[in-house]
Short mmCIF file of C-alpha atoms in Angstrom, two decimals:
data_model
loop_
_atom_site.label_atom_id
_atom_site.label_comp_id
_atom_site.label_asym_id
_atom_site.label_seq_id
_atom_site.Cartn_x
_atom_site.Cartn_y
_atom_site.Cartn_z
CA UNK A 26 16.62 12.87 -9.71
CA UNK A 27 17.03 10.53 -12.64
CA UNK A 28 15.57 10.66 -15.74
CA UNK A 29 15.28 8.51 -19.06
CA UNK A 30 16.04 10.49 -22.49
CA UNK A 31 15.07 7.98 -25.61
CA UNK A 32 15.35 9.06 -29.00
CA UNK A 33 12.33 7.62 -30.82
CA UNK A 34 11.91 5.64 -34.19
CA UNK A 35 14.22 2.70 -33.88
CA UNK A 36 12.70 -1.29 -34.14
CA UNK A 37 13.61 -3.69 -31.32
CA UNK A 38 15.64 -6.65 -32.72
CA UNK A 39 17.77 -9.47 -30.29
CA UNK A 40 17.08 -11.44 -27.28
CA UNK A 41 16.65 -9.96 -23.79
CA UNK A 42 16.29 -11.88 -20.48
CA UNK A 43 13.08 -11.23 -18.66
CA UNK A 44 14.15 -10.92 -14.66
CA UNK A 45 12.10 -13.02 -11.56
CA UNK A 46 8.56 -11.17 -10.88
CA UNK A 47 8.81 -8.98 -8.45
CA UNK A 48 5.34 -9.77 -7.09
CA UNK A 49 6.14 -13.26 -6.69
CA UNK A 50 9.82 -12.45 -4.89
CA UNK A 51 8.49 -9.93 -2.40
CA UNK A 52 6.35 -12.49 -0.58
CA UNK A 53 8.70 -15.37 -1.43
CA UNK A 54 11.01 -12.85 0.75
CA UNK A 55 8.41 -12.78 3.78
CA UNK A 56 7.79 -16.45 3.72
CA UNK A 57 11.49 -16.66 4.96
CA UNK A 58 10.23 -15.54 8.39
CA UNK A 59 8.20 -18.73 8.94
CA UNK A 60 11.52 -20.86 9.66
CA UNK A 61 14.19 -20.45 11.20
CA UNK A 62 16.36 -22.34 9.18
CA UNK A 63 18.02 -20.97 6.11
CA UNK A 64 15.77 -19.90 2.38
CA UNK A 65 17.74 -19.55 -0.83
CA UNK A 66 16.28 -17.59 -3.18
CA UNK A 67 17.08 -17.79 -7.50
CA UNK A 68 16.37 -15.20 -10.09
CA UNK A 69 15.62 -12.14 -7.38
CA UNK A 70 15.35 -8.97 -9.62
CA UNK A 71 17.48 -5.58 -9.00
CA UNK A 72 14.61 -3.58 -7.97
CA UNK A 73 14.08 -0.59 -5.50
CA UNK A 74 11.16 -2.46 -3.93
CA UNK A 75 12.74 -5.87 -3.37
CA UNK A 76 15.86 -3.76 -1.81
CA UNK A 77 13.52 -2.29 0.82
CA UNK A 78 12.06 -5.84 2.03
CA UNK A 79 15.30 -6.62 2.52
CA UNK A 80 15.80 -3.69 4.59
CA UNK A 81 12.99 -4.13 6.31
CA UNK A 82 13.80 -8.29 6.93
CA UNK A 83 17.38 -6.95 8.11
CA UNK A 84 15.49 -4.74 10.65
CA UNK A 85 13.46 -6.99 12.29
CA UNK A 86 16.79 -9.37 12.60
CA UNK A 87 16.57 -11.35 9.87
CA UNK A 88 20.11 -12.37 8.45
CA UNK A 89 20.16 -11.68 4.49
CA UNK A 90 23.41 -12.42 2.07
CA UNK A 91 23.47 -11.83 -1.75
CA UNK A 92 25.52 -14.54 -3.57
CA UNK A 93 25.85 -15.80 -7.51
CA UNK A 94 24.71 -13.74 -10.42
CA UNK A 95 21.47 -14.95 -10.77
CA UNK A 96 19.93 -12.79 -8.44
CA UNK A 97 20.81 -15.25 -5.46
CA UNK A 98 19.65 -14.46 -2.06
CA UNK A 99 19.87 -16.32 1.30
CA UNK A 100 17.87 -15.45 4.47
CA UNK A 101 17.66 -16.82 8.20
CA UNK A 102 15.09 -16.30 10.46
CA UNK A 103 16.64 -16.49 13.82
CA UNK A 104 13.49 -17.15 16.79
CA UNK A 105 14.94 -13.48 18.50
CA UNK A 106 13.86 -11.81 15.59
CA UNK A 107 11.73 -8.85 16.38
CA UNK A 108 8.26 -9.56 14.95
CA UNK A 109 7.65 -5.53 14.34
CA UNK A 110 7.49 -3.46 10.57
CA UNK A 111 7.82 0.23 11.23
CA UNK A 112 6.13 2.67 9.20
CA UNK A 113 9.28 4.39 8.07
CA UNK A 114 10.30 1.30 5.83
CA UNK A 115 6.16 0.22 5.24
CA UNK A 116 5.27 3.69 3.65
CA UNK A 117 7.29 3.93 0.14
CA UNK A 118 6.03 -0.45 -0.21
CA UNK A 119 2.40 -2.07 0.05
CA UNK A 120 4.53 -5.32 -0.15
CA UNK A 121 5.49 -4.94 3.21
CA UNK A 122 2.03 -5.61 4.31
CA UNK A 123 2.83 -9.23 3.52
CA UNK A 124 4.35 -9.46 6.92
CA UNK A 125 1.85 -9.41 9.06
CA UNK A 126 0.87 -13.17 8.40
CA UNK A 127 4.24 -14.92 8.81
CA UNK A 128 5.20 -13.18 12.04
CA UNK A 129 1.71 -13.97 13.63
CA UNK A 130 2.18 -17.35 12.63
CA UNK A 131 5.14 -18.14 13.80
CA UNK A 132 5.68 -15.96 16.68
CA UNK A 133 2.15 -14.95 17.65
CA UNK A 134 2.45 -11.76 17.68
CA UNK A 135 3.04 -8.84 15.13
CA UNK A 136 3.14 -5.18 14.84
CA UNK A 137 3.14 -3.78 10.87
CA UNK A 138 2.16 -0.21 9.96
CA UNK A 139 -0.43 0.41 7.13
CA UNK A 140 1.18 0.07 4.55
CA UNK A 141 2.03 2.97 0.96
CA UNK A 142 2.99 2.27 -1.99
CA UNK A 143 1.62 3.70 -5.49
CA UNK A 144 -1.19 6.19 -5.57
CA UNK A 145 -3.47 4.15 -7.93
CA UNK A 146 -6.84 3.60 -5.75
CA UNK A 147 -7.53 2.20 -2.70
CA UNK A 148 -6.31 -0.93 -1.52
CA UNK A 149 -7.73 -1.79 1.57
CA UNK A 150 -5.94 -4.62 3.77
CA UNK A 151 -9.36 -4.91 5.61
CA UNK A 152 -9.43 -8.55 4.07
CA UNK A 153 -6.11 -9.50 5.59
CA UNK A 154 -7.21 -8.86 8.98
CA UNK A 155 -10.60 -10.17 8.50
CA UNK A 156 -9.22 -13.54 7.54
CA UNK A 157 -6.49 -13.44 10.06
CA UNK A 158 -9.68 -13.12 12.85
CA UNK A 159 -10.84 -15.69 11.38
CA UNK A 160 -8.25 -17.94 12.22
CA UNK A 161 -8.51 -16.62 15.68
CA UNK A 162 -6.04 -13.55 15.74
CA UNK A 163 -6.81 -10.32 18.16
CA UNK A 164 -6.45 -7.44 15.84
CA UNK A 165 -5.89 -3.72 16.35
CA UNK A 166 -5.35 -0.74 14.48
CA UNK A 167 -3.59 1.24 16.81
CA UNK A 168 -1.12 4.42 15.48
CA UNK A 169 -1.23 3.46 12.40
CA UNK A 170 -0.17 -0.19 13.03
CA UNK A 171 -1.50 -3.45 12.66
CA UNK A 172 -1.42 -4.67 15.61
CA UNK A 173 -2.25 -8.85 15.93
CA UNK A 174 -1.33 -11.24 18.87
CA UNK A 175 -2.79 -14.44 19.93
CA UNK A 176 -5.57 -15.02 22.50
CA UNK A 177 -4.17 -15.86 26.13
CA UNK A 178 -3.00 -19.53 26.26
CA UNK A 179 -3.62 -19.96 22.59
CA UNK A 180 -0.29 -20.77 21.02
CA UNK A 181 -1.16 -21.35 17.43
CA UNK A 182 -3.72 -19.83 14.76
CA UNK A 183 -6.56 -21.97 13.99
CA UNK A 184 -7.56 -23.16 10.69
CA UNK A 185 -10.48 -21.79 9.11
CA UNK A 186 -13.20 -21.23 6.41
CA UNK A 187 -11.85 -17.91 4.84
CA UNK A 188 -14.40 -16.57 1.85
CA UNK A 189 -12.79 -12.68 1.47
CA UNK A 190 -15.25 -10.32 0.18
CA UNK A 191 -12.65 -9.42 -3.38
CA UNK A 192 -10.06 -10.90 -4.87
CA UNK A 193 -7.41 -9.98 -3.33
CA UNK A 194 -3.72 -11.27 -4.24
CA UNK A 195 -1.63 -9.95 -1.50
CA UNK A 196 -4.64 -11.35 0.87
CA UNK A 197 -4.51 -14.87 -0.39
CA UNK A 198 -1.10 -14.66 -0.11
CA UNK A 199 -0.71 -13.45 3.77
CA UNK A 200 -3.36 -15.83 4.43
CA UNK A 201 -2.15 -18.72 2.88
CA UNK A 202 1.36 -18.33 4.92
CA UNK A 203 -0.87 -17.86 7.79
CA UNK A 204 -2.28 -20.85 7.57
CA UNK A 205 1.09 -23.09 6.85
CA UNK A 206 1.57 -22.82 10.69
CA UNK A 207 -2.46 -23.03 11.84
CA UNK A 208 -3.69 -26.23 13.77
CA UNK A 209 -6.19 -27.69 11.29
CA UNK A 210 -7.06 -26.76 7.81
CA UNK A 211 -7.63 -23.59 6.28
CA UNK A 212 -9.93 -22.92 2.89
CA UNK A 213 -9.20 -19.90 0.98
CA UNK A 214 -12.46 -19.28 -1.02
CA UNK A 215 -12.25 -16.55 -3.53
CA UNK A 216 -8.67 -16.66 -3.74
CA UNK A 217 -6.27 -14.82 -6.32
CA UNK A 218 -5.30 -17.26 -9.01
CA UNK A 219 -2.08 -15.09 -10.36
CA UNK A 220 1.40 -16.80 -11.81
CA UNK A 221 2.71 -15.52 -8.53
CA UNK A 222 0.74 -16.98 -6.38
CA UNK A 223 0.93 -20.45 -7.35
CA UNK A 224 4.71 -19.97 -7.05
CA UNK A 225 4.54 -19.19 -3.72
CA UNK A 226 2.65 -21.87 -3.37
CA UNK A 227 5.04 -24.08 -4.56
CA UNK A 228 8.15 -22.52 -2.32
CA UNK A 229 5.76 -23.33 1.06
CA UNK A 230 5.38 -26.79 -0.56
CA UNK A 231 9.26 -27.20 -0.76
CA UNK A 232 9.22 -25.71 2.64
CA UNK A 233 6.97 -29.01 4.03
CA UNK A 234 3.48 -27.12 3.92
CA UNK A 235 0.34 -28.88 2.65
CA UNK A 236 -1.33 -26.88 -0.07
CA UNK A 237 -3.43 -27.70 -2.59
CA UNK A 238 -5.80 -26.10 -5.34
CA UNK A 239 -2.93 -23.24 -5.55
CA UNK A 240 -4.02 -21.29 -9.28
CA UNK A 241 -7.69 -22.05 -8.53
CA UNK A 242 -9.99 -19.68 -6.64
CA UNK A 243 -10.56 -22.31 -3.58
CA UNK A 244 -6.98 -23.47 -1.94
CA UNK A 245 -6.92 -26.05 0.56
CA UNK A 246 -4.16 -25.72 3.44
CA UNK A 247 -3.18 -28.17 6.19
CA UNK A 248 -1.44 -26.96 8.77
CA UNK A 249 2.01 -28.23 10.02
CA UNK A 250 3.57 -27.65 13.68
CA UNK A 251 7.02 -26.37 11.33
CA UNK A 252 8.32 -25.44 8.22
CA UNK A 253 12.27 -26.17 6.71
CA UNK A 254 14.55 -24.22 5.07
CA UNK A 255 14.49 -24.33 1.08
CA UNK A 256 16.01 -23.65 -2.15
CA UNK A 257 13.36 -22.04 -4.63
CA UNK A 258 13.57 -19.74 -8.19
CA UNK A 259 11.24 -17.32 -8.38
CA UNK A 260 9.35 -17.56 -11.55
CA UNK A 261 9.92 -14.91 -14.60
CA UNK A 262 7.75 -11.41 -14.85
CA UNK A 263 5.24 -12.11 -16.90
CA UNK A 264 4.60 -8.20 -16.81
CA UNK A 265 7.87 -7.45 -17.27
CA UNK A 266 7.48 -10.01 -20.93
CA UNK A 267 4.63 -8.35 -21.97
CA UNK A 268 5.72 -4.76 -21.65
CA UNK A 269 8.95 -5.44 -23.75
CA UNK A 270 6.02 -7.81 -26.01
CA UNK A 271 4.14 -3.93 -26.08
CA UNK A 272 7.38 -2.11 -27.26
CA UNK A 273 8.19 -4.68 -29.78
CA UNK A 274 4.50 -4.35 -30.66
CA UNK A 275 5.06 -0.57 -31.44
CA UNK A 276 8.26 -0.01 -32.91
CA UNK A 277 8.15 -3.03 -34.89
CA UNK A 278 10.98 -5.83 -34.50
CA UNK A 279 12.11 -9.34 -33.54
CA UNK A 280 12.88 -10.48 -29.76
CA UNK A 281 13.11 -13.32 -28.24
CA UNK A 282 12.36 -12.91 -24.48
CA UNK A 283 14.37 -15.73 -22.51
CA UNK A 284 12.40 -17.17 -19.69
CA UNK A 285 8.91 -15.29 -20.81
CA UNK A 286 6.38 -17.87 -20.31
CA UNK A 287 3.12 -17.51 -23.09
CA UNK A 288 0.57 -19.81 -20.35
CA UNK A 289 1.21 -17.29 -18.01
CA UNK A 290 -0.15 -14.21 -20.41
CA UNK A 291 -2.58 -15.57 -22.48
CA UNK A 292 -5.38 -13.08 -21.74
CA UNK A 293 -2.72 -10.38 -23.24
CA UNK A 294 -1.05 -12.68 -25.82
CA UNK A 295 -4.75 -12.74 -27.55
CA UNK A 296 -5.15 -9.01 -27.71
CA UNK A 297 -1.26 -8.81 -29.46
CA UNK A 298 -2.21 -11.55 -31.70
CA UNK A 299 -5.55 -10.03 -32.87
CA UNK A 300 -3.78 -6.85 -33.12
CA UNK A 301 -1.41 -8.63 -35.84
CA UNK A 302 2.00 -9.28 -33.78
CA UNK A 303 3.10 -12.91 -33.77
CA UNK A 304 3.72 -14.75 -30.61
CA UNK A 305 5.98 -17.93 -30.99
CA UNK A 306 6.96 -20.49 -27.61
CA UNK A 307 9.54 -22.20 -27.07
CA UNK A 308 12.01 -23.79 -24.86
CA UNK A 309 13.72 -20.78 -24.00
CA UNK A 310 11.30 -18.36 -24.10
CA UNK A 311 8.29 -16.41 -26.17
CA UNK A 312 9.95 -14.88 -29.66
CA UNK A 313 7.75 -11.56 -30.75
CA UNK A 314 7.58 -10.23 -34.15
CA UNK A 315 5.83 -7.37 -35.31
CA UNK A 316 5.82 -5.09 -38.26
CA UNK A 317 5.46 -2.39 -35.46
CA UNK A 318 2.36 0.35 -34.74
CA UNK A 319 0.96 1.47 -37.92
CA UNK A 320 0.57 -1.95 -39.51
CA UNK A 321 -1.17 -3.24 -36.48
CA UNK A 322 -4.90 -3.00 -35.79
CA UNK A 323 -5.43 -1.34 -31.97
CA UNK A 324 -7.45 -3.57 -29.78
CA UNK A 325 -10.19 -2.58 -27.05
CA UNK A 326 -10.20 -4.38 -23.72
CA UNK A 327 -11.53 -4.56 -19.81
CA UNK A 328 -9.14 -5.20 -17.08
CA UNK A 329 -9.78 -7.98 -14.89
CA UNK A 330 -8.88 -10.65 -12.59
CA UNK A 331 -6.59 -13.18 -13.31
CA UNK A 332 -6.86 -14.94 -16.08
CA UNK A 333 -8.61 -12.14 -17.51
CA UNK A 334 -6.74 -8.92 -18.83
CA UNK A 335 -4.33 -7.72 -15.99
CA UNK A 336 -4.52 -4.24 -15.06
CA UNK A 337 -0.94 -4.37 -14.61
CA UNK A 338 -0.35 -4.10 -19.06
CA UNK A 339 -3.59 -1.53 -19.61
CA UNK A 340 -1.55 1.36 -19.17
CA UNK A 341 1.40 -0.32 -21.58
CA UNK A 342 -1.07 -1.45 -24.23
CA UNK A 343 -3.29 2.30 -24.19
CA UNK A 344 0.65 2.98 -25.96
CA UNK A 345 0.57 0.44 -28.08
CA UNK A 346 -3.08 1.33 -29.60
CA UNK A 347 -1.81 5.09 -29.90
CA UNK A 348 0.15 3.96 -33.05
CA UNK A 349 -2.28 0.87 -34.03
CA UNK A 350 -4.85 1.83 -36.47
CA UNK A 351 -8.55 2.26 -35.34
CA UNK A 352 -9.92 3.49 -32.53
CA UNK A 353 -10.53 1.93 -29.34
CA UNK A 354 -12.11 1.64 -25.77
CA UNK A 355 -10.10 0.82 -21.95
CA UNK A 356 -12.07 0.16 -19.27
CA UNK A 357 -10.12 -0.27 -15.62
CA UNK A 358 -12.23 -2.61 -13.69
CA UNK A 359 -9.44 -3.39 -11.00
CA UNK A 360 -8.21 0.26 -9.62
CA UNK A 361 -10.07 3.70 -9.62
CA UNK A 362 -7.37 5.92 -10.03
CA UNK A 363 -5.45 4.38 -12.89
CA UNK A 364 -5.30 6.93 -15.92
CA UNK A 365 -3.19 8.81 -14.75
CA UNK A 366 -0.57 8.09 -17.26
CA UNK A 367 -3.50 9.80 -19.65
CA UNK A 368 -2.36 13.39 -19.75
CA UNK A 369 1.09 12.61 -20.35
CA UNK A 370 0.62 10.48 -22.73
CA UNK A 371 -1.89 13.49 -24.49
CA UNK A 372 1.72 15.70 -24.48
CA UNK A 373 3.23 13.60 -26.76
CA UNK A 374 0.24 13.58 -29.70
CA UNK A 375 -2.33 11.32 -28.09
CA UNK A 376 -5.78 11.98 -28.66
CA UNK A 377 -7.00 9.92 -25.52
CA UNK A 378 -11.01 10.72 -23.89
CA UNK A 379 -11.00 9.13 -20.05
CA UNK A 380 -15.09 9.53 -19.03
CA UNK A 381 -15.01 7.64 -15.44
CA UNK A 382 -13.68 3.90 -15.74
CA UNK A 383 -13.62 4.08 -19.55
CA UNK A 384 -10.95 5.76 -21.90
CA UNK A 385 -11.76 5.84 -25.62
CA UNK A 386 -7.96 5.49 -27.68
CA UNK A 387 -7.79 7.28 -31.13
CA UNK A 388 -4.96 5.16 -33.08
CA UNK A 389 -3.21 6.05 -35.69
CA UNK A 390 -1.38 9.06 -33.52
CA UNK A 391 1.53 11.03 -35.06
CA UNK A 392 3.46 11.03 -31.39
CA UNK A 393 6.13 13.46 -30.64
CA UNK A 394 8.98 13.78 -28.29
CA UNK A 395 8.17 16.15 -25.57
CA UNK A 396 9.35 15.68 -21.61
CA UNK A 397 6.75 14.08 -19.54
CA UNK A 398 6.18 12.69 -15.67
CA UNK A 399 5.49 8.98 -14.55
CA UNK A 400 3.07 9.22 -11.87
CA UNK A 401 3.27 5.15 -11.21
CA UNK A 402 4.82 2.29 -11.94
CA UNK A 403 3.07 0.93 -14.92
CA UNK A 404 2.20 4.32 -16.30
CA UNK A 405 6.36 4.45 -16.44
CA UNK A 406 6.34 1.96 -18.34
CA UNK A 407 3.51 3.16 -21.23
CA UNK A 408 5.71 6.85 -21.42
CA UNK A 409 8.67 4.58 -22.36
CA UNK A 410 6.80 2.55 -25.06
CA UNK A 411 5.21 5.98 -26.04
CA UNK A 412 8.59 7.35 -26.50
CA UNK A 413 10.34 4.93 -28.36
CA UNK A 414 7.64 5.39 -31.57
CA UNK A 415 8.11 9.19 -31.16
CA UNK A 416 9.51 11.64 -33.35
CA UNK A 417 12.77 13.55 -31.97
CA UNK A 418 13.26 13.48 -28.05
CA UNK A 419 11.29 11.99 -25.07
CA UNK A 420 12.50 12.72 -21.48
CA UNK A 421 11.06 10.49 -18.57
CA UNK A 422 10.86 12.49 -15.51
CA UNK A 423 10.24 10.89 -11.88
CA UNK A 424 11.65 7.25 -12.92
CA UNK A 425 11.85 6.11 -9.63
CA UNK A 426 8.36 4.36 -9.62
CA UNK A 427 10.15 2.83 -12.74
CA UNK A 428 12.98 1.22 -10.87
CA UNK A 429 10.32 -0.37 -8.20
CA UNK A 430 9.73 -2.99 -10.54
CA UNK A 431 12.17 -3.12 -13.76
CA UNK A 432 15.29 -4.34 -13.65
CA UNK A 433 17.26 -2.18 -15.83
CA UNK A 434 14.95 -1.63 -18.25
CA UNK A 435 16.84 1.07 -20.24
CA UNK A 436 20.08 -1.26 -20.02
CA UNK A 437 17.79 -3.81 -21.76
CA UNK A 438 15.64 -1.73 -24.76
CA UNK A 439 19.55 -0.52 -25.15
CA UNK A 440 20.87 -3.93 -25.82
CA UNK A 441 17.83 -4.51 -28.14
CA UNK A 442 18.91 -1.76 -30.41
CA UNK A 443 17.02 1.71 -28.65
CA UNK A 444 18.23 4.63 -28.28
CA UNK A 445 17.62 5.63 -24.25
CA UNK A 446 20.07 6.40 -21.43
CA UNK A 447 19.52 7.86 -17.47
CA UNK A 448 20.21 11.13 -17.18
CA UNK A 449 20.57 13.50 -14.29
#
């Protein structure tokens, strides 16, 4: 099993290229199965997760090629395709979830086991079916499978009212695909307002769908009898740019991130700016300069919806206020089960208190290598940032929820001037 060993106490200087967001790729990916004429895809990252979609695309019968090197990827549809996901490529992906929606659309009928994925809280895809009902879908759960099909003689979904009961990204997403394909209009009320979702928006646009209010919480869709083939990039990780923005935050530096886009991170870019790092746009990119951890004044915050705080940087910035001065307060809104990144940070020097939803953050912290687990994707991430202020040796165990959505992370900190390389 991999592992990362970094060697702590070096600043971040260069430029680094932040890859295509993996949560806006992923269903990008899916969308694919609503035509059966050919989708080109731009700027796909390298990651574990957007390697099994493609797996599980391939399975079903989709035809997928790999072309250029800027993460170019082609995929076809055919109409024999086989509208099923089984569990043994769902379980390691939530993703895969996303599915469900296309392959009812277009073939009126689909079979998609519950999906896995990280074990940070619940995340129920009760709203997916509930909206897919909505539009007139007979669902199941059967097995452990989704199981959706039409009504008798009914040969399309129907549009609908859709209010979901949370805010739900991967919902609005399903749904919205859904809905490309429905007879009538469908309104998405209390819909996710993410980066990602707007730019899968914009791909079903290119495709000939009818979308509008896309990046507001009430999207308006009117249905078409087909969708074309397109050419679409997917747009840059804005988590990915503000967890290199964190470890240039820390260890003090200069970077320019090509591609990073500041409107898409403001709610973050306002905590690094009040913490004393300075944030500068520009054509190609977001340029971060900080005089790294212990000049810097730590910053409390709540997690929220988009545009608010995203869960996705709480566990990256707890690192960053480790070596800040001043103490501080987290509290995770969005998932129940998301501190778990606590106790390993507390291995390296952190003086961290978790009661419930709220962690209170003593700065100022002398950190120290020491070897420590990832237990999920973003709390990878904060044991990385963690270890690159620390004194002497920090080994990363269990990186594999770290390649499910970083493209070569260490291969980038490395070109910025760190000191890290995968071990075995």
């Amino acid at each position: 099993m991999d592992k990362l060993l970094i060697r702590g106490g070096r600043r971040l200087d260069g430029r680094v290229t932040i890859s295509g967001a993996k949560n806006a790729a992923l269903p990008q990916m899916c969308a694919a199965l609503l035509t059966h004429e050919p989708v080109h895809l731009v700027n796909v990252p390298r990651l574990h997760d957007v390697r099994t979609m493609r797996q599980l695309l391939d399975h079903m019968g989709v035809v997928s090629t790999t072309h250029g090197e800027r993460g170019g990827m082609s995929f076809a549809a055919p109409d024999t395709l086989r509208p099923e996901a089984p569990y043994a490529l769902v379980k390691t992906m939530r993703a895969s979830v996303l599915a469900l929606g296309p392959l009812l659309a277009r073939f009126g009928r689909a079979r998609v086991s519950l999906p896995g994925g990280c074990a940070i809280g619940a995340r129920p895809v009760d709203q997916h079916i509930k909206g897919l009902s909505a539009m007139g879908a007979l669902i199941e759960v059967e097995h452990g499978d989704i199981v959706a099909r039409l009504p008798e003689g009914q040969k399309r979904l129907r549009g609908a009212r859709i209010t979901t009961d949370m805010i739900t990204v991967t919902g609005t997403e399903n749904l919205m695909m859904a809905a490309c394909l429905a007879e009538g209009e469908t309104v998405l009320e209390n819909a996710a307002q993410e980066p990602e979702v707007s730019d899968l928006a914009e791909m079903l646009i290119a495709m000939g769908a009818r979308i509008e209010g896309h990046g507001s919480s009430s999207i308006r869709i009117q249905g078409v009898a087909r969708l074309a083939g397109c050419t679409h990039q997917v747009v840059a990780d804005r988590i990915e740019a503000g967890t290199f923005a964190c470890a240039v935050a820390a260890t003090g530096g200069d970077v320019l991130l090509e591609h990073a886009r500041l409107d898409h991170m403001e709610a973050l870019a306002d905590k690094l700016r009040s913490a004393g790092v300075t944030l500068t746009p520009g054509a190609d990119g977001l340029r971060v300069q900080s005089p790294g951890g212990a000049a810097l004044v730590a910053q409390g915050f709540r997690t929220m919806e988009y545009p608010g705080f995203p869960t996705d940087m709480q566990a990256q910035f707890m690192a960053l206020n480790l070596v800040a001065q001043g103490s501080t307060t987290v509290t995770e809104t969005i998932f129940e089960n998301r501190f778990m990144h606590v106790q390993e940070l507390m291995r390296l020097g952190a003086e961290i208190m978790v009661d419930g939803r709220v962690a209170t953050v003593a700065g100022g912290a002398r950190l120290t290598g020491a070897t420590v687990m990832a237990t999920d994707l973003r709390a990878s991430a904060s044991l990385v940032i963690a270890g690159l202020v620390a004194e002497g040796e920090t080994v990363v165990d269990r990186i594999y929820h770290l390649d499910r959505g970083y493209d070569a992370m260490e291969d980038k900190l490395r070109q910025l001037g760190a000191d890290i390389e995968r071990i075995q």
